[in-house]
Amino acid sequence: MAKLYFYYSSMNAGKSSSLLQADFNYRERGMNTMLWTAALDTRSEGMIRSRIGLEAEAHRFGPATDLHDAVAVAHENEGENAFGERGIDCVLVDEAQFLTPAQVWQLARLCDEAGIPVLCYGLRTDFRGELFPGSAILLGIADALVELKAVCHCGRKATMNLRVDAAGEPIREGEQTAIGGNESYVALCRRHFSQALAR
């Protein structure tokens, strides 16, 4: 039975590189994959890029994208894999926190009805420690939850994402979504996250 996976972590835990490694493993075995990333992240320009230099082209999803239908069409039209079978063997989704709840259910249908495994990679919480809507549904319905580990400056596991301004000072309020990398976010353990916000 195909499964819906959610690989989650704070920033800088290697989510994109893990996704790209999984994609490589499928393709090395002659299987067909379909990669997706959030259109909201304009830095990617239709690519999934890891901080260690790996990258691959990906389809882009926005709030109105019907992932079930898009993958189903590709599944019907994709050429034969190494086993003489047609279709998509695996769907991999980067920036899964930006999925809408409806899109998470669409991906679950791909697993349940089309038998296609779906691997989602994303943040669990935002800069306030609150769940992203897509992550909340994934945590609720995914068949497998896998935490990827990031490290706080103290050496403990980083579970929180501190948003910072250009001077490195904590930002306590604002929109849930603000695209950025190391210049905008710091992965911290809960203790140091709380201390930073209390300053």
Backbone as CSV, one residue per row, in Angstrom:
resi,resn,N_x,N_y,N_z,CA_x,CA_y,CA_z,C_x,C_y,C_z
1,MET,0.835,-1.186,0.000,0.000,0.000,0.000,0.878,1.247,0.000
2,ALA,0.581,2.193,-0.870,1.330,3.444,-0.925,1.042,4.267,0.319
3,LYS,2.036,5.030,0.763,1.902,5.822,1.984,2.152,7.297,1.728
4,LEU,1.569,8.110,2.606,1.814,9.545,2.654,2.802,9.798,3.786
5,TYR,3.957,10.351,3.442,5.021,10.617,4.413,5.135,12.115,4.653
6,PHE,5.426,12.479,5.896,5.745,13.874,6.203,7.071,13.920,6.931
7,TYR,8.086,14.463,6.240,9.411,14.691,6.818,9.438,16.152,7.246
8,TYR,9.537,16.397,8.538,9.433,17.761,9.047,10.622,18.109,9.933
9,SER,10.847,19.412,10.069,11.947,19.884,10.915,11.866,21.405,11.012
10,SER,12.849,21.961,11.697,13.048,23.409,11.678,13.860,23.743,10.430
11,MET,14.222,25.005,10.305,15.069,25.427,9.180,16.439,24.736,9.288
12,ASN,17.098,24.590,8.149,18.484,24.116,8.069,18.708,22.697,8.578
13,ALA,17.732,21.827,8.363,17.902,20.424,8.761,18.182,19.520,7.566
14,GLY,18.199,20.082,6.368,18.492,19.276,5.182,17.269,18.653,4.532
15,LYS,16.108,19.302,4.656,14.885,18.757,4.058,15.016,18.638,2.540
16,SER,15.459,19.703,1.886,15.561,19.679,0.419,16.602,18.680,-0.054
17,SER,17.728,18.593,0.636,18.750,17.626,0.232,18.258,16.198,0.445
18,SER,17.470,15.955,1.498,16.890,14.621,1.715,15.902,14.278,0.605
19,LEU,15.085,15.257,0.209,14.145,15.048,-0.888,14.895,14.715,-2.175
20,LEU,15.924,15.481,-2.474,16.676,15.260,-3.709,17.405,13.918,-3.686
21,GLN,17.853,13.467,-2.525,18.471,12.147,-2.411,17.439,11.057,-2.664
22,ALA,16.230,11.215,-2.105,15.165,10.236,-2.347,14.803,10.193,-3.825
23,ASP,14.708,11.365,-4.464,14.426,11.427,-5.895,15.508,10.700,-6.693
24,PHE,16.760,10.933,-6.337,17.879,10.268,-7.017,17.760,8.753,-6.867
25,ASN,17.419,8.287,-5.673,17.307,6.850,-5.438,16.233,6.217,-6.319
26,TYR,15.080,6.877,-6.450,14.025,6.363,-7.327,14.490,6.345,-8.776
27,ARG,15.059,7.467,-9.228,15.464,7.565,-10.634,16.613,6.616,-10.968
28,GLU,17.499,6.394,-10.008,18.621,5.468,-10.240,18.112,4.050,-10.509
29,ARG,16.945,3.746,-9.977,16.345,2.431,-10.176,15.394,2.414,-11.373
30,GLY,15.443,3.481,-12.172,14.646,3.531,-13.394,13.198,3.896,-13.189
31,MET,12.879,4.503,-12.051,11.497,4.857,-11.753,11.223,6.319,-12.097
32,ASN,9.958,6.627,-12.354,9.537,7.979,-12.699,9.062,8.720,-11.447
33,THR,9.567,9.921,-11.248,9.159,10.744,-10.116,8.565,12.055,-10.622
34,MET,7.825,12.710,-9.733,7.286,14.034,-10.035,7.566,14.909,-8.829
35,LEU,8.305,16.009,-9.038,8.691,16.911,-7.955,7.846,18.169,-7.987
36,TRP,7.503,18.652,-6.774,6.725,19.876,-6.621,7.371,20.776,-5.588
37,THR,7.249,22.084,-5.789,7.675,23.058,-4.792,6.696,24.234,-4.816
38,ALA,6.722,25.025,-3.776,5.761,26.121,-3.637,6.086,27.278,-4.580
39,ALA,5.091,27.729,-5.338,5.258,28.898,-6.203,5.506,30.145,-5.365
40,LEU,5.059,30.128,-4.127,5.235,31.246,-3.206,6.705,31.590,-2.980
41,ASP,7.561,30.563,-3.020,8.993,30.780,-2.823,9.608,31.204,-4.157
42,THR,9.639,32.502,-4.388,10.119,33.032,-5.669,11.625,32.878,-5.850
43,ARG,12.342,32.520,-4.796,13.789,32.290,-4.919,14.087,31.045,-5.733
44,SER,13.148,30.104,-5.752,13.417,28.795,-6.355,13.307,28.790,-7.872
45,GLU,12.463,29.652,-8.441,12.280,29.723,-9.888,12.024,28.350,-10.501
46,GLY,11.150,27.564,-9.856,10.825,26.241,-10.381,11.880,25.194,-10.125
47,MET,12.769,25.454,-9.181,13.814,24.492,-8.829,13.711,24.170,-7.333
48,ILE,14.089,22.957,-6.998,14.315,22.613,-5.600,15.817,22.667,-5.415
49,ARG,16.261,23.529,-4.500,17.695,23.719,-4.270,18.020,23.469,-2.806
50,SER,19.104,22.735,-2.577,19.561,22.514,-1.210,20.752,23.423,-0.927
51,ARG,21.001,23.648,0.345,22.125,24.507,0.729,23.471,23.873,0.397
52,ILE,23.505,22.566,0.164,24.783,21.914,-0.150,25.026,21.807,-1.659
53,GLY,24.142,22.444,-2.451,24.406,22.559,-3.881,23.640,21.618,-4.790
54,LEU,22.830,20.727,-4.237,22.015,19.852,-5.074,20.793,20.620,-5.562
55,GLU,20.304,20.284,-6.762,19.108,20.937,-7.276,18.441,20.082,-8.340
56,ALA,17.155,20.323,-8.538,16.396,19.633,-9.581,15.199,20.495,-9.952
57,GLU,14.765,20.372,-11.197,13.573,21.095,-11.647,12.340,20.512,-10.986
58,ALA,11.353,21.373,-10.748,10.123,20.927,-10.096,8.927,21.691,-10.638
59,HIS,7.772,21.077,-10.558,6.519,21.762,-10.839,6.244,22.685,-9.659
60,ARG,5.466,23.737,-9.903,5.169,24.697,-8.834,3.690,24.653,-8.488
61,PHE,3.398,24.619,-7.184,2.005,24.629,-6.753,1.674,25.935,-6.051
62,GLY,0.461,26.397,-6.290,-0.097,27.527,-5.569,-1.366,27.058,-4.884
63,PRO,-2.051,27.944,-4.178,-3.255,27.542,-3.450,-4.349,26.942,-4.337
64,ALA,-4.393,27.326,-5.612,-5.453,26.838,-6.504,-5.069,25.568,-7.265
65,THR,-3.842,25.091,-7.118,-3.389,23.912,-7.860,-4.093,22.658,-7.343
66,ASP,-4.694,21.905,-8.243,-5.272,20.608,-7.882,-4.187,19.552,-8.093
67,LEU,-3.510,19.187,-7.027,-2.380,18.262,-7.123,-2.824,16.867,-7.543
68,HIS,-3.983,16.452,-7.082,-4.477,15.127,-7.473,-4.639,15.046,-8.981
69,ASP,-5.322,16.024,-9.557,-5.574,15.997,-11.002,-4.285,16.156,-11.799
70,ALA,-3.392,17.044,-11.359,-2.134,17.263,-12.078,-1.278,16.003,-12.101
71,VAL,-1.201,15.326,-10.966,-0.409,14.091,-10.915,-1.115,12.979,-11.684
72,ALA,-2.442,12.906,-11.580,-3.185,11.859,-12.289,-2.979,11.953,-13.796
73,VAL,-2.980,13.163,-14.344,-2.738,13.343,-15.777,-1.329,12.880,-16.139
74,ALA,-0.353,13.294,-15.346,1.033,12.876,-15.604,1.177,11.368,-15.458
75,HIS,0.464,10.781,-14.517,0.525,9.338,-14.282,0.040,8.572,-15.514
76,GLU,-0.974,9.104,-16.166,-1.505,8.468,-17.374,-0.569,8.634,-18.571
77,ASN,0.153,9.759,-18.613,0.938,10.100,-19.802,2.428,9.798,-19.697
78,GLU,2.933,9.574,-18.498,4.377,9.356,-18.312,4.812,8.078,-19.024
79,GLY,6.006,8.107,-19.575,6.526,6.953,-20.296,6.821,5.776,-19.386
80,GLU,7.196,4.672,-19.990,7.475,3.452,-19.225,8.696,3.629,-18.341
81,ASN,8.629,3.028,-17.151,9.791,3.014,-16.262,10.635,1.781,-16.574
82,ALA,11.631,1.506,-15.761,12.548,0.392,-16.008,11.862,-0.967,-15.918
83,PHE,10.666,-1.000,-15.356,9.948,-2.258,-15.183,8.862,-2.456,-16.234
84,GLY,8.845,-1.585,-17.252,7.857,-1.701,-18.302,6.491,-1.169,-17.917
85,GLU,6.422,-0.475,-16.792,5.160,0.094,-16.323,5.113,1.567,-16.673
86,ARG,3.912,2.061,-16.943,3.737,3.478,-17.240,3.346,4.208,-15.974
87,GLY,3.650,5.494,-15.919,3.136,6.310,-14.835,4.191,6.870,-13.911
88,ILE,3.693,7.494,-12.854,4.536,8.111,-11.840,4.704,7.114,-10.696
89,ASP,5.940,6.876,-10.294,6.218,5.930,-9.215,6.272,6.589,-7.843
90,CYS,6.508,7.899,-7.802,6.590,8.602,-6.525,6.432,10.099,-6.755
91,VAL,5.732,10.765,-5.831,5.592,12.218,-5.842,6.343,12.763,-4.643
92,LEU,7.168,13.792,-4.872,7.941,14.409,-3.800,7.622,15.895,-3.748
93,VAL,7.264,16.392,-2.559,6.801,17.773,-2.394,7.711,18.505,-1.408
94,ASP,8.353,19.571,-1.875,9.174,20.429,-1.013,8.305,21.597,-0.532
95,GLU,8.699,22.212,0.574,7.953,23.346,1.146,6.500,22.959,1.427
96,ALA,6.310,21.760,1.966,4.967,21.210,2.167,4.139,22.001,3.173
97,GLN,4.775,22.824,3.987,4.008,23.645,4.933,3.076,24.602,4.200
98,PHE,3.377,24.911,2.927,2.552,25.832,2.159,1.391,25.152,1.427
99,LEU,1.256,23.844,1.562,0.094,23.158,1.000,-1.162,23.620,1.739
100,THR,-2.261,23.687,1.022,-3.532,23.939,1.689,-4.020,22.614,2.276
101,PRO,-4.916,22.669,3.264,-5.482,21.417,3.771,-6.103,20.566,2.663
102,ALA,-6.789,21.199,1.710,-7.393,20.448,0.598,-6.323,19.742,-0.223
103,GLN,-5.187,20.393,-0.455,-4.113,19.767,-1.238,-3.508,18.568,-0.509
104,VAL,-3.420,18.641,0.804,-2.909,17.486,1.556,-3.848,16.294,1.348
105,TRP,-5.147,16.545,1.403,-6.111,15.465,1.160,-6.028,14.963,-0.282
106,GLN,-5.737,15.850,-1.242,-5.550,15.412,-2.630,-4.373,14.452,-2.736
107,LEU,-3.291,14.763,-2.032,-2.118,13.886,-2.042,-2.430,12.552,-1.374
108,ALA,-3.216,12.594,-0.308,-3.614,11.351,0.358,-4.428,10.466,-0.588
109,ARG,-5.280,11.094,-1.407,-6.060,10.329,-2.392,-5.155,9.654,-3.410
110,LEU,-4.067,10.316,-3.801,-3.126,9.683,-4.730,-2.569,8.392,-4.143
111,CYS,-2.258,8.433,-2.856,-1.764,7.223,-2.189,-2.850,6.158,-2.156
112,ASP,-4.025,6.550,-1.690,-5.097,5.595,-1.424,-5.748,5.042,-2.681
113,GLU,-5.909,5.880,-3.705,-6.644,5.457,-4.904,-5.734,5.074,-6.070
114,ALA,-4.630,5.800,-6.244,-3.743,5.518,-7.383,-2.537,4.675,-6.982
115,GLY,-2.339,4.489,-5.677,-1.212,3.669,-5.222,0.141,4.316,-5.422
116,ILE,0.183,5.651,-5.422,1.442,6.382,-5.614,1.928,6.890,-4.262
117,PRO,3.125,6.510,-3.828,3.643,7.069,-2.580,3.941,8.559,-2.736
118,VAL,3.676,9.326,-1.663,3.904,10.770,-1.671,4.790,11.116,-0.481
119,LEU,5.913,11.777,-0.762,6.865,12.184,0.264,6.835,13.701,0.362
120,CYS,6.371,14.224,1.499,6.282,15.664,1.730,7.365,16.093,2.706
121,TYR,8.004,17.222,2.418,9.080,17.759,3.256,8.747,19.202,3.592
122,GLY,8.767,19.549,4.881,8.451,20.925,5.224,8.673,21.257,6.679
123,LEU,8.412,22.512,6.989,8.494,23.000,8.365,7.251,22.574,9.129
124,ARG,7.428,22.319,10.399,6.273,22.013,11.245,5.630,23.306,11.722
125,THR,6.447,24.241,12.223,5.907,25.462,12.819,6.533,26.715,12.222
126,ASP,5.841,27.834,12.431,6.311,29.123,11.947,7.182,29.818,13.001
127,PHE,7.473,31.093,12.792,8.366,31.844,13.678,7.739,32.152,15.035
128,ARG,6.439,31.866,15.191,5.768,32.057,16.477,5.566,30.733,17.215
129,GLY,6.013,29.640,16.588,5.812,28.318,17.170,4.441,27.743,16.861
130,GLU,3.741,28.304,15.884,2.406,27.842,15.512,2.474,26.985,14.253
131,LEU,1.619,25.981,14.191,1.595,25.085,13.042,1.163,25.816,11.775
132,PHE,1.815,25.489,10.665,1.316,25.899,9.358,0.091,25.031,9.050
133,PRO,-0.912,25.566,8.322,-2.097,24.762,8.014,-1.773,23.443,7.296
134,GLY,-0.898,23.486,6.302,-0.538,22.252,5.593,0.144,21.256,6.511
135,SER,1.026,21.744,7.361,1.732,20.870,8.291,0.778,20.251,9.303
136,ALA,-0.198,21.030,9.743,-1.162,20.517,10.723,-1.920,19.315,10.159
137,ILE,-2.367,19.421,8.908,-3.101,18.304,8.303,-2.165,17.121,8.071
138,LEU,-0.954,17.386,7.617,0.006,16.300,7.421,0.294,15.581,8.733
139,LEU,0.468,16.334,9.811,0.700,15.700,11.115,-0.492,14.856,11.535
140,GLY,-1.670,15.259,11.102,-2.873,14.530,11.467,-3.143,13.287,10.645
141,ILE,-2.825,13.302,9.341,-3.269,12.190,8.489,-2.151,11.408,7.809
142,ALA,-0.902,11.864,7.872,0.181,11.142,7.199,0.340,9.745,7.791
143,ASP,0.704,8.802,6.943,0.942,7.433,7.402,2.241,7.321,8.188
144,ALA,3.202,8.164,7.847,4.507,8.118,8.521,5.004,9.536,8.765
145,LEU,5.411,9.807,9.987,5.991,11.090,10.376,7.454,10.867,10.688
146,VAL,8.320,11.657,10.035,9.760,11.510,10.237,10.338,12.875,10.568
147,GLU,10.930,12.998,11.750,11.544,14.265,12.132,13.001,14.286,11.670
148,LEU,13.354,15.302,10.903,14.736,15.517,10.507,15.355,16.469,11.521
149,LYS,16.578,16.204,11.912,17.176,16.945,13.015,18.045,18.109,12.527
150,ALA,17.817,19.264,13.146,18.698,20.422,12.991,19.329,20.665,14.361
151,VAL,20.379,21.469,14.389,21.117,21.672,15.629,21.124,23.150,16.014
152,CYS,20.785,23.420,17.268,20.882,24.761,17.844,22.351,25.080,18.112
153,HIS,22.670,26.349,18.290,24.056,26.742,18.569,24.578,26.138,19.873
154,CYS,23.671,25.690,20.766,24.091,25.073,22.026,24.366,23.585,21.876
155,GLY,24.048,23.029,20.709,24.266,21.612,20.467,23.022,20.757,20.641
156,ARG,21.969,21.321,21.213,20.722,20.575,21.365,19.942,20.595,20.058
157,LYS,18.930,19.743,19.985,18.098,19.676,18.786,17.348,20.986,18.595
158,ALA,17.412,21.542,17.394,16.679,22.759,17.057,15.292,22.365,16.567
159,THR,14.276,22.913,17.209,12.893,22.621,16.825,12.111,23.876,16.446
160,MET,12.703,25.055,16.655,12.002,26.321,16.462,12.695,27.157,15.387
161,ASN,11.922,28.065,14.775,12.435,28.947,13.729,12.291,30.394,14.183
162,LEU,13.389,31.005,14.598,13.360,32.402,15.026,13.518,33.296,13.803
163,ARG,12.558,34.194,13.573,12.674,35.166,12.489,13.447,36.365,13.014
164,VAL,14.414,36.831,12.227,15.250,37.957,12.651,15.262,39.035,11.580
165,ASP,15.560,40.277,12.015,15.681,41.386,11.067,17.119,41.467,10.565
166,ALA,17.418,42.493,9.782,18.748,42.633,9.182,19.851,42.764,10.220
167,ALA,19.517,43.231,11.427,20.506,43.377,12.496,20.594,42.123,13.371
168,GLY,19.807,41.098,13.026,19.828,39.866,13.808,18.930,39.883,15.031
169,GLU,18.086,40.904,15.133,17.175,41.009,16.273,15.888,40.223,16.005
170,PRO,15.327,39.577,17.031,14.117,38.768,16.851,12.917,39.590,16.376
171,ILE,12.135,39.012,15.499,10.872,39.596,15.049,9.764,38.796,15.721
172,ARG,8.878,39.492,16.410,7.845,38.823,17.198,6.469,38.819,16.541
173,GLU,6.251,39.713,15.576,4.942,39.828,14.943,5.100,39.932,13.437
174,GLY,4.024,39.619,12.723,4.034,39.730,11.276,3.262,38.601,10.642
175,GLU,3.249,38.593,9.321,2.574,37.545,8.570,3.225,36.196,8.856
176,GLN,2.433,35.137,8.795,2.975,33.809,9.052,4.070,33.452,8.046
177,THR,3.872,33.866,6.810,4.805,33.510,5.753,5.643,34.707,5.333
178,ALA,6.956,34.557,5.449,7.915,35.523,4.924,9.086,34.699,4.403
179,ILE,9.277,34.714,3.099,10.297,33.871,2.484,11.680,34.405,2.820
180,GLY,12.567,33.494,3.183,13.936,33.878,3.498,14.762,32.678,3.895
181,GLY,16.051,32.886,3.989,16.982,31.827,4.365,17.701,32.186,5.642
182,ASN,19.002,31.933,5.653,19.807,32.173,6.851,19.832,33.640,7.267
183,GLU,19.562,34.540,6.324,19.548,35.965,6.662,18.277,36.354,7.423
184,SER,17.257,35.503,7.374,15.962,35.823,7.972,15.537,34.898,9.113
185,TYR,16.139,33.731,9.207,15.710,32.744,10.189,16.911,32.072,10.849
186,VAL,16.722,31.730,12.125,17.736,30.992,12.875,17.035,29.805,13.532
187,ALA,17.575,28.604,13.322,17.023,27.406,13.951,17.559,27.306,15.375
188,LEU,16.635,27.198,16.337,17.022,27.166,17.753,16.263,26.074,18.500
189,CYS,16.834,25.652,19.633,16.086,24.791,20.540,15.003,25.655,21.198
190,ARG,14.033,25.033,21.838,12.930,25.783,22.434,13.421,26.751,23.515
191,ARG,14.393,26.324,24.291,14.918,27.183,25.369,15.506,28.472,24.818
192,HIS,16.378,28.361,23.806,17.011,29.564,23.264,16.036,30.398,22.423
193,PHE,15.055,29.757,21.823,13.994,30.483,21.118,13.225,31.358,22.121
194,SER,12.837,30.764,23.241,12.093,31.503,24.262,12.928,32.645,24.854
195,GLN,14.204,32.383,25.092,15.099,33.422,25.620,15.237,34.576,24.635
196,ALA,15.356,34.262,23.355,15.521,35.311,22.336,14.279,36.199,22.285
197,LEU,13.099,35.606,22.390,11.865,36.396,22.337,11.628,37.191,23.614
198,ALA,12.228,36.762,24.707,12.037,37.452,25.983,12.936,38.662,26.150
199,ARG,13.940,38.805,25.280,14.869,39.938,25.404,14.181,41.252,25.148
